[in-house]
């Protein structure tokens, strides 16, 4: 189990490994595909990740996928896993696989919005789909087909990984009581969520993982978001910021992604393709369950051992976040014809999900909170 206080060297190693490099912008022709080493019928691949190799929950997940593909293929597909920065910079995994310098990556699509803004829809959208809803859209609402069309332009075949669930809103050095308190605030938040905060007058600062804690400690930033209690405790944010806000409007169901060079994927047998798909689908359940369980335990430690003060964003704040989020997402969705097609599908599925979730998940959660004796 990860213990950042008992293992400061591990925490420093994680932070160092989390440093992200810039994203290259050149598209790659679909004819580029890797020629993996083949010995006695054995395919030898390289998987590059955007996370440190042994980072609990992410790095360990990528290694588990590689190991199980090896086992289930009876050693015919062997995958060597590289953490971020080991073979290529953390956020150049996309380029490495697209060009054929590696066969496979494990990352998150919204890191590559510099390639195409529509990639955001396949990781997280502010006030968008939850993790479970994202899986439904991808598998039964046309999302995978839209993703396939987009990724094919970059010689990639993508697969949905696990969801880390609804993320937390972030850490603040001081309490936030009104929308006016956001003006002039220096806050670290990447992606579409950062653009929403920027419209509230926030000075949004995008920092790689290695720089977030030092910046918070030095006062260079006033607050930051990361993932959730488990990962946030790893980075030690509680040591310098005691106010922990929820919910994370910006990432309601963040999902990672695996991708394989499309030229290579198309050359696999049907049984090899099915094996890989099945392993990744099974891993999404395993890893998602781990995040949920670890977050529960970590939140208890943060509050009861470290004195973290849990705060909920006010209804006024959440409403304003929602209005601005809709505007920003619509702007992205109308960037070009490809974005519009994905946006229209996503929004239509979101509308259906709102109706069903209100009756099912939300209805049950409201009932479970009623004051009856259970245990």
Short mmCIF file of C-alpha atoms in Angstrom, two decimals:
data_model
loop_
_atom_site.label_atom_id
_atom_site.label_comp_id
_atom_site.label_asym_id
_atom_site.label_seq_id
_atom_site.Cartn_x
_atom_site.Cartn_y
_atom_site.Cartn_z
CA UNK A 1 0.00 0.00 0.00
CA UNK A 2 1.25 3.47 -0.86
CA UNK A 3 2.22 5.61 2.13
CA UNK A 4 3.69 8.94 1.11
CA UNK A 5 4.70 9.88 4.66
CA UNK A 6 6.39 6.61 5.49
CA UNK A 7 8.05 6.50 2.07
CA UNK A 8 9.12 10.07 1.16
CA UNK A 9 11.56 8.78 -1.45
CA UNK A 10 8.73 6.95 -3.19
CA UNK A 11 6.64 10.11 -3.19
CA UNK A 12 9.51 12.12 -4.66
CA UNK A 13 10.09 9.47 -7.28
CA UNK A 14 6.40 9.57 -8.21
CA UNK A 15 6.39 13.37 -8.44
CA UNK A 16 9.53 13.38 -10.57
CA UNK A 17 8.08 10.73 -12.86
CA UNK A 18 4.84 12.65 -13.27
CA UNK A 19 6.51 15.57 -15.08
CA UNK A 20 4.82 16.07 -18.44
CA UNK A 21 6.49 17.12 -21.64
CA UNK A 22 4.90 19.17 -24.40
CA UNK A 23 2.76 17.59 -27.05
CA UNK A 24 3.96 17.52 -30.65
CA UNK A 25 1.40 18.63 -33.22
CA UNK A 26 2.26 16.90 -36.49
CA UNK A 27 -0.22 14.35 -37.82
CA UNK A 28 1.16 11.05 -39.02
CA UNK A 29 0.25 9.17 -42.18
CA UNK A 30 -1.74 6.01 -41.64
CA UNK A 31 0.91 4.02 -43.47
CA UNK A 32 3.31 4.39 -40.53
CA UNK A 33 3.16 1.40 -38.29
CA UNK A 34 5.72 -0.37 -36.12
CA UNK A 35 7.51 -3.51 -37.06
CA UNK A 36 7.76 -5.27 -33.69
CA UNK A 37 10.43 -7.84 -33.08
CA UNK A 38 9.17 -11.30 -33.94
CA UNK A 39 11.12 -14.36 -32.79
CA UNK A 40 9.75 -17.86 -33.26
CA UNK A 41 6.25 -16.45 -33.68
CA UNK A 42 6.53 -14.21 -30.59
CA UNK A 43 5.49 -10.57 -30.97
CA UNK A 44 7.51 -8.19 -28.80
CA UNK A 45 5.84 -4.84 -28.19
CA UNK A 46 6.60 -1.68 -26.27
CA UNK A 47 3.90 0.08 -24.21
CA UNK A 48 4.58 3.69 -23.24
CA UNK A 49 2.61 5.30 -20.43
CA UNK A 50 1.93 8.84 -19.28
CA UNK A 51 2.44 7.73 -15.67
CA UNK A 52 5.43 6.52 -13.65
CA UNK A 53 6.02 2.80 -14.05
CA UNK A 54 5.11 1.75 -10.51
CA UNK A 55 2.55 4.44 -9.71
CA UNK A 56 -0.23 2.66 -7.78
CA UNK A 57 -3.51 2.48 -9.65
CA UNK A 58 -2.16 3.70 -12.99
CA UNK A 59 1.35 2.42 -13.61
CA UNK A 60 0.50 -0.87 -11.95
CA UNK A 61 -2.62 -1.15 -14.12
CA UNK A 62 -0.63 -0.83 -17.33
CA UNK A 63 1.76 -3.51 -16.15
CA UNK A 64 -1.13 -5.81 -15.27
CA UNK A 65 -2.58 -5.47 -18.77
CA UNK A 66 0.78 -6.32 -20.32
CA UNK A 67 1.24 -9.32 -18.03
CA UNK A 68 -2.21 -10.76 -18.73
CA UNK A 69 -1.89 -10.36 -22.48
CA UNK A 70 1.35 -12.31 -22.23
CA UNK A 71 -0.26 -15.02 -20.08
CA UNK A 72 -3.44 -15.43 -22.12
CA UNK A 73 -1.57 -15.43 -25.43
CA UNK A 74 0.66 -18.14 -23.95
CA UNK A 75 3.69 -15.96 -24.42
CA UNK A 76 3.01 -15.08 -28.06
CA UNK A 77 2.50 -11.37 -27.34
CA UNK A 78 5.06 -9.96 -24.93
CA UNK A 79 4.79 -6.30 -23.94
CA UNK A 80 7.56 -4.32 -22.23
CA UNK A 81 6.11 -1.40 -20.29
CA UNK A 82 7.82 1.98 -20.01
CA UNK A 83 6.79 4.67 -17.54
CA UNK A 84 6.47 8.31 -18.55
CA UNK A 85 9.86 9.73 -19.49
CA UNK A 86 11.61 6.37 -19.74
CA UNK A 87 11.31 5.83 -23.49
CA UNK A 88 9.48 9.00 -24.51
CA UNK A 89 8.23 12.02 -22.52
CA UNK A 90 5.01 11.40 -20.60
CA UNK A 91 2.75 13.31 -22.97
CA UNK A 92 4.35 12.12 -26.20
CA UNK A 93 2.94 8.61 -25.92
CA UNK A 94 0.39 9.50 -28.62
CA UNK A 95 3.09 10.49 -31.10
CA UNK A 96 5.29 7.50 -30.33
CA UNK A 97 2.54 5.00 -31.13
CA UNK A 98 1.15 6.96 -34.05
CA UNK A 99 4.58 7.02 -35.72
CA UNK A 100 5.41 3.43 -34.84
CA UNK A 101 8.19 4.07 -32.33
CA UNK A 102 6.11 2.03 -29.86
CA UNK A 103 3.22 -0.33 -30.40
CA UNK A 104 0.87 0.66 -27.57
CA UNK A 105 0.20 3.42 -25.04
CA UNK A 106 -1.69 3.94 -21.82
CA UNK A 107 -2.66 7.55 -21.28
CA UNK A 108 -5.70 9.87 -21.35
CA UNK A 109 -7.13 11.34 -24.55
CA UNK A 110 -7.63 14.88 -23.26
CA UNK A 111 -3.85 15.25 -23.04
CA UNK A 112 -3.94 15.32 -26.84
CA UNK A 113 -6.47 18.07 -27.43
CA UNK A 114 -3.63 19.85 -29.20
CA UNK A 115 -4.06 17.23 -31.93
CA UNK A 116 -7.82 17.64 -32.03
CA UNK A 117 -10.09 19.25 -29.45
CA UNK A 118 -12.65 16.46 -29.81
CA UNK A 119 -10.33 14.08 -27.94
CA UNK A 120 -11.65 15.72 -24.76
CA UNK A 121 -14.95 13.86 -25.17
CA UNK A 122 -13.19 10.54 -24.65
CA UNK A 123 -11.72 11.40 -21.23
CA UNK A 124 -13.81 13.95 -19.34
CA UNK A 125 -16.19 16.84 -20.02
CA UNK A 126 -17.24 19.37 -17.33
CA UNK A 127 -20.82 18.56 -16.29
CA UNK A 128 -20.77 15.77 -18.82
CA UNK A 129 -21.20 12.02 -18.50
CA UNK A 130 -20.23 10.05 -15.41
CA UNK A 131 -17.90 7.10 -15.76
CA UNK A 132 -20.74 4.60 -16.05
CA UNK A 133 -22.57 6.81 -18.55
CA UNK A 134 -19.38 7.20 -20.59
CA UNK A 135 -19.06 3.42 -20.88
CA UNK A 136 -22.69 3.25 -22.03
CA UNK A 137 -22.22 5.95 -24.65
CA UNK A 138 -19.02 4.40 -25.91
CA UNK A 139 -20.36 0.85 -26.21
CA UNK A 140 -24.03 1.36 -27.05
CA UNK A 141 -24.42 5.00 -28.04
CA UNK A 142 -22.01 5.22 -30.96
CA UNK A 143 -19.10 6.73 -29.02
CA UNK A 144 -16.56 4.04 -29.90
CA UNK A 145 -17.27 4.34 -33.60
CA UNK A 146 -16.81 8.11 -33.44
CA UNK A 147 -13.57 7.67 -31.52
CA UNK A 148 -12.38 5.10 -34.05
CA UNK A 149 -12.99 7.56 -36.90
CA UNK A 150 -11.11 10.33 -35.09
CA UNK A 151 -8.19 8.15 -33.98
CA UNK A 152 -7.80 6.60 -37.43
CA UNK A 153 -6.78 10.04 -38.69
CA UNK A 154 -3.72 9.63 -36.46
CA UNK A 155 -3.09 5.95 -37.21
CA UNK A 156 -4.41 4.78 -33.82
CA UNK A 157 -7.02 2.38 -32.46
CA UNK A 158 -8.25 3.38 -29.02
CA UNK A 159 -9.75 1.42 -26.13
CA UNK A 160 -11.52 2.80 -23.07
CA UNK A 161 -9.64 2.12 -19.84
CA UNK A 162 -10.89 2.46 -16.28
CA UNK A 163 -12.68 5.44 -14.81
CA UNK A 164 -11.28 7.10 -11.71
CA UNK A 165 -14.82 8.27 -10.90
CA UNK A 166 -16.01 11.74 -10.01
CA UNK A 167 -12.96 13.78 -9.11
CA UNK A 168 -12.71 16.21 -6.22
CA UNK A 169 -13.01 19.94 -6.80
CA UNK A 170 -9.59 20.75 -5.46
CA UNK A 171 -7.45 22.09 -2.64
CA UNK A 172 -7.46 25.71 -1.49
CA UNK A 173 -5.22 27.53 0.95
CA UNK A 174 -8.19 29.60 2.10
CA UNK A 175 -11.95 29.08 2.25
CA UNK A 176 -14.01 30.01 -0.82
CA UNK A 177 -17.30 31.63 0.20
CA UNK A 178 -18.55 33.26 -2.99
CA UNK A 179 -17.96 33.52 -6.71
CA UNK A 180 -16.08 36.77 -6.11
CA UNK A 181 -13.45 34.81 -4.18
CA UNK A 182 -12.34 33.20 -7.44
CA UNK A 183 -11.24 36.50 -8.99
CA UNK A 184 -7.48 36.75 -9.10
CA UNK A 185 -7.04 33.29 -7.62
CA UNK A 186 -4.05 31.37 -8.96
CA UNK A 187 -5.23 27.80 -9.53
CA UNK A 188 -3.84 24.74 -11.26
CA UNK A 189 -6.44 23.00 -13.44
CA UNK A 190 -5.78 21.63 -16.94
CA UNK A 191 -8.20 21.00 -19.78
CA UNK A 192 -11.69 22.34 -20.31
CA UNK A 193 -12.24 22.86 -16.58
CA UNK A 194 -9.38 25.32 -16.51
CA UNK A 195 -11.04 27.36 -19.25
CA UNK A 196 -14.23 27.49 -17.18
CA UNK A 197 -12.34 28.86 -14.17
CA UNK A 198 -10.52 31.33 -16.39
CA UNK A 199 -13.85 32.89 -17.29
CA UNK A 200 -14.48 33.48 -13.58
CA UNK A 201 -11.35 35.59 -13.35
CA UNK A 202 -9.06 32.81 -12.16
CA UNK A 203 -5.42 32.90 -13.22
CA UNK A 204 -5.22 29.31 -14.44
CA UNK A 205 -1.72 27.89 -14.24
CA UNK A 206 -0.92 24.56 -15.86
CA UNK A 207 1.89 22.79 -14.05
CA UNK A 208 3.33 19.30 -14.49
CA UNK A 209 2.94 16.96 -11.54
CA UNK A 210 6.46 17.50 -10.22
CA UNK A 211 5.84 21.21 -9.73
CA UNK A 212 2.39 21.25 -8.16
CA UNK A 213 3.23 20.62 -4.50
CA UNK A 214 6.25 22.98 -4.44
CA UNK A 215 4.16 25.72 -6.08
CA UNK A 216 1.36 25.25 -3.56
CA UNK A 217 3.84 25.24 -0.69
CA UNK A 218 5.58 28.40 -1.91
CA UNK A 219 2.31 30.24 -2.59
CA UNK A 220 2.95 30.43 -6.32
CA UNK A 221 -0.53 28.97 -6.67
CA UNK A 222 -3.45 29.33 -4.26
CA UNK A 223 -4.99 25.97 -5.04
CA UNK A 224 -4.95 22.90 -7.22
CA UNK A 225 -7.00 19.92 -8.32
CA UNK A 226 -5.52 16.50 -8.90
CA UNK A 227 -7.67 13.36 -8.84
CA UNK A 228 -9.22 12.27 -5.55
CA UNK A 229 -8.34 11.43 -1.93
CA UNK A 230 -6.06 8.49 -2.74
CA UNK A 231 -3.80 10.28 -5.22
CA UNK A 232 -4.11 13.66 -3.51
CA UNK A 233 -2.80 12.19 -0.28
CA UNK A 234 0.17 10.72 -2.16
CA UNK A 235 1.22 14.24 -3.18
CA UNK A 236 0.75 15.62 0.33
CA UNK A 237 -1.45 18.59 -0.57
CA UNK A 238 -3.00 18.44 2.93
CA UNK A 239 0.28 19.72 4.38
CA UNK A 240 -0.15 23.20 2.90
CA UNK A 241 -3.84 23.48 1.93
CA UNK A 242 -6.53 22.44 4.39
CA UNK A 243 -9.70 23.23 2.44
CA UNK A 244 -10.80 20.36 0.22
CA UNK A 245 -13.77 21.10 -2.07
CA UNK A 246 -16.25 18.86 -3.86
CA UNK A 247 -17.72 17.90 -6.27
CA UNK A 248 -15.28 18.07 -9.16
CA UNK A 249 -17.54 19.59 -11.81
CA UNK A 250 -14.66 19.55 -14.29
CA UNK A 251 -14.14 15.76 -14.41
CA UNK A 252 -17.28 13.80 -13.49
CA UNK A 253 -16.06 10.43 -14.73
CA UNK A 254 -12.50 10.63 -15.99
CA UNK A 255 -11.53 7.63 -18.13
CA UNK A 256 -8.08 6.64 -19.28
CA UNK A 257 -7.25 5.09 -22.63
CA UNK A 258 -5.14 2.42 -24.22
CA UNK A 259 -4.27 2.72 -27.87
CA UNK A 260 -2.50 0.53 -30.41
CA UNK A 261 -0.91 1.57 -33.67
CA UNK A 262 -3.69 1.04 -36.21
CA UNK A 263 -1.51 -0.53 -38.87
CA UNK A 264 -0.35 -3.09 -36.34
CA UNK A 265 -3.87 -3.64 -34.97
CA UNK A 266 -5.30 -4.27 -38.44
CA UNK A 267 -2.64 -6.92 -38.99
CA UNK A 268 -3.57 -8.97 -35.92
CA UNK A 269 -5.74 -12.07 -36.15
CA UNK A 270 -9.32 -11.84 -34.90
CA UNK A 271 -8.45 -13.99 -31.89
CA UNK A 272 -5.51 -11.74 -30.99
CA UNK A 273 -7.73 -8.65 -31.24
CA UNK A 274 -10.40 -10.26 -29.07
CA UNK A 275 -7.82 -11.28 -26.47
CA UNK A 276 -6.49 -7.72 -26.16
CA UNK A 277 -9.95 -6.16 -26.03
CA UNK A 278 -11.06 -8.61 -23.35
CA UNK A 279 -8.02 -7.98 -21.15
CA UNK A 280 -8.50 -4.20 -21.31
CA UNK A 281 -12.23 -4.48 -20.55
CA UNK A 282 -11.54 -6.69 -17.53
CA UNK A 283 -8.87 -4.29 -16.30
CA UNK A 284 -11.31 -1.37 -16.41
CA UNK A 285 -13.40 -3.08 -13.72
CA UNK A 286 -10.39 -4.05 -11.59
CA UNK A 287 -8.75 -0.64 -11.65
CA UNK A 288 -11.98 1.32 -11.23
CA UNK A 289 -12.83 -0.74 -8.15
CA UNK A 290 -9.41 -0.03 -6.68
CA UNK A 291 -9.82 3.73 -7.05
CA UNK A 292 -13.19 3.63 -5.33
CA UNK A 293 -11.92 1.55 -2.41
CA UNK A 294 -8.69 3.51 -1.92
CA UNK A 295 -10.51 6.86 -2.07
CA UNK A 296 -12.81 5.77 0.77
CA UNK A 297 -9.93 4.88 3.05
CA UNK A 298 -7.81 7.89 2.10
CA UNK A 299 -10.56 10.44 2.71
CA UNK A 300 -10.97 9.10 6.24
CA UNK A 301 -7.23 9.55 6.90
CA UNK A 302 -7.20 13.06 5.41
CA UNK A 303 -10.07 14.24 7.59
CA UNK A 304 -9.43 12.41 10.85
CA UNK A 305 -5.63 12.31 10.93
CA UNK A 306 -4.59 15.39 8.98
CA UNK A 307 -7.41 17.81 9.86
CA UNK A 308 -8.54 18.45 6.31
CA UNK A 309 -11.71 20.55 6.13
CA UNK A 310 -14.17 19.16 3.60
CA UNK A 311 -16.29 21.80 1.91
CA UNK A 312 -19.02 21.67 -0.74
CA UNK A 313 -19.15 24.26 -3.49
CA UNK A 314 -22.27 26.38 -2.98
CA UNK A 315 -25.26 26.03 -5.29
CA UNK A 316 -24.46 29.46 -6.76
CA UNK A 317 -20.96 28.31 -7.63
CA UNK A 318 -22.08 24.99 -9.06
CA UNK A 319 -24.77 26.68 -11.16
CA UNK A 320 -22.29 29.18 -12.57
CA UNK A 321 -19.78 26.40 -13.26
CA UNK A 322 -22.52 24.58 -15.14
CA UNK A 323 -23.53 27.54 -17.30
CA UNK A 324 -19.94 28.31 -18.26
CA UNK A 325 -19.16 24.65 -18.85
CA UNK A 326 -22.01 24.34 -21.34
CA UNK A 327 -20.73 27.35 -23.25
CA UNK A 328 -17.11 26.17 -23.36
CA UNK A 329 -18.03 22.62 -24.39
CA UNK A 330 -20.34 23.94 -27.12
CA UNK A 331 -17.51 26.07 -28.50
CA UNK A 332 -15.30 22.97 -28.70
CA UNK A 333 -18.11 20.97 -30.23
CA UNK A 334 -18.47 23.48 -33.04
CA UNK A 335 -14.78 23.67 -33.92
CA UNK A 336 -15.17 21.62 -37.11
CA UNK A 337 -17.35 18.94 -38.69
CA UNK A 338 -15.71 16.08 -36.80
CA UNK A 339 -16.10 17.83 -33.45
CA UNK A 340 -19.72 18.68 -34.25
CA UNK A 341 -20.58 15.07 -35.02
CA UNK A 342 -19.05 13.86 -31.74
CA UNK A 343 -20.56 16.73 -29.75
CA UNK A 344 -24.08 16.11 -31.09
CA UNK A 345 -23.87 12.41 -30.19
CA UNK A 346 -22.47 13.15 -26.73
CA UNK A 347 -25.08 15.80 -25.89
CA UNK A 348 -27.96 13.63 -27.10
CA UNK A 349 -26.77 10.76 -24.90
CA UNK A 350 -26.30 13.14 -21.97
CA UNK A 351 -29.92 14.28 -22.23
CA UNK A 352 -31.14 10.68 -22.13
CA UNK A 353 -28.85 9.93 -19.19
CA UNK A 354 -30.20 12.83 -17.16
CA UNK A 355 -33.72 11.41 -17.28
CA UNK A 356 -32.74 7.86 -16.42
CA UNK A 357 -30.19 8.77 -13.74
CA UNK A 358 -32.75 10.98 -11.99
CA UNK A 359 -35.06 7.99 -11.63
CA UNK A 360 -32.43 5.34 -10.94
CA UNK A 361 -29.11 6.35 -9.36
CA UNK A 362 -30.17 9.73 -8.00
CA UNK A 363 -33.54 8.44 -6.87
CA UNK A 364 -31.92 5.60 -4.96
CA UNK A 365 -29.20 7.79 -3.43
CA UNK A 366 -31.81 10.23 -2.15
CA UNK A 367 -33.74 7.34 -0.63
CA UNK A 368 -30.62 5.87 1.00
CA UNK A 369 -29.92 9.18 2.73
CA UNK A 370 -33.28 9.20 4.53
CA UNK A 371 -33.01 9.00 8.36
CA UNK A 372 -33.92 5.36 8.97
CA UNK A 373 -32.03 2.87 11.11
CA UNK A 374 -30.09 0.34 9.06
CA UNK A 375 -27.00 -0.67 11.03
#
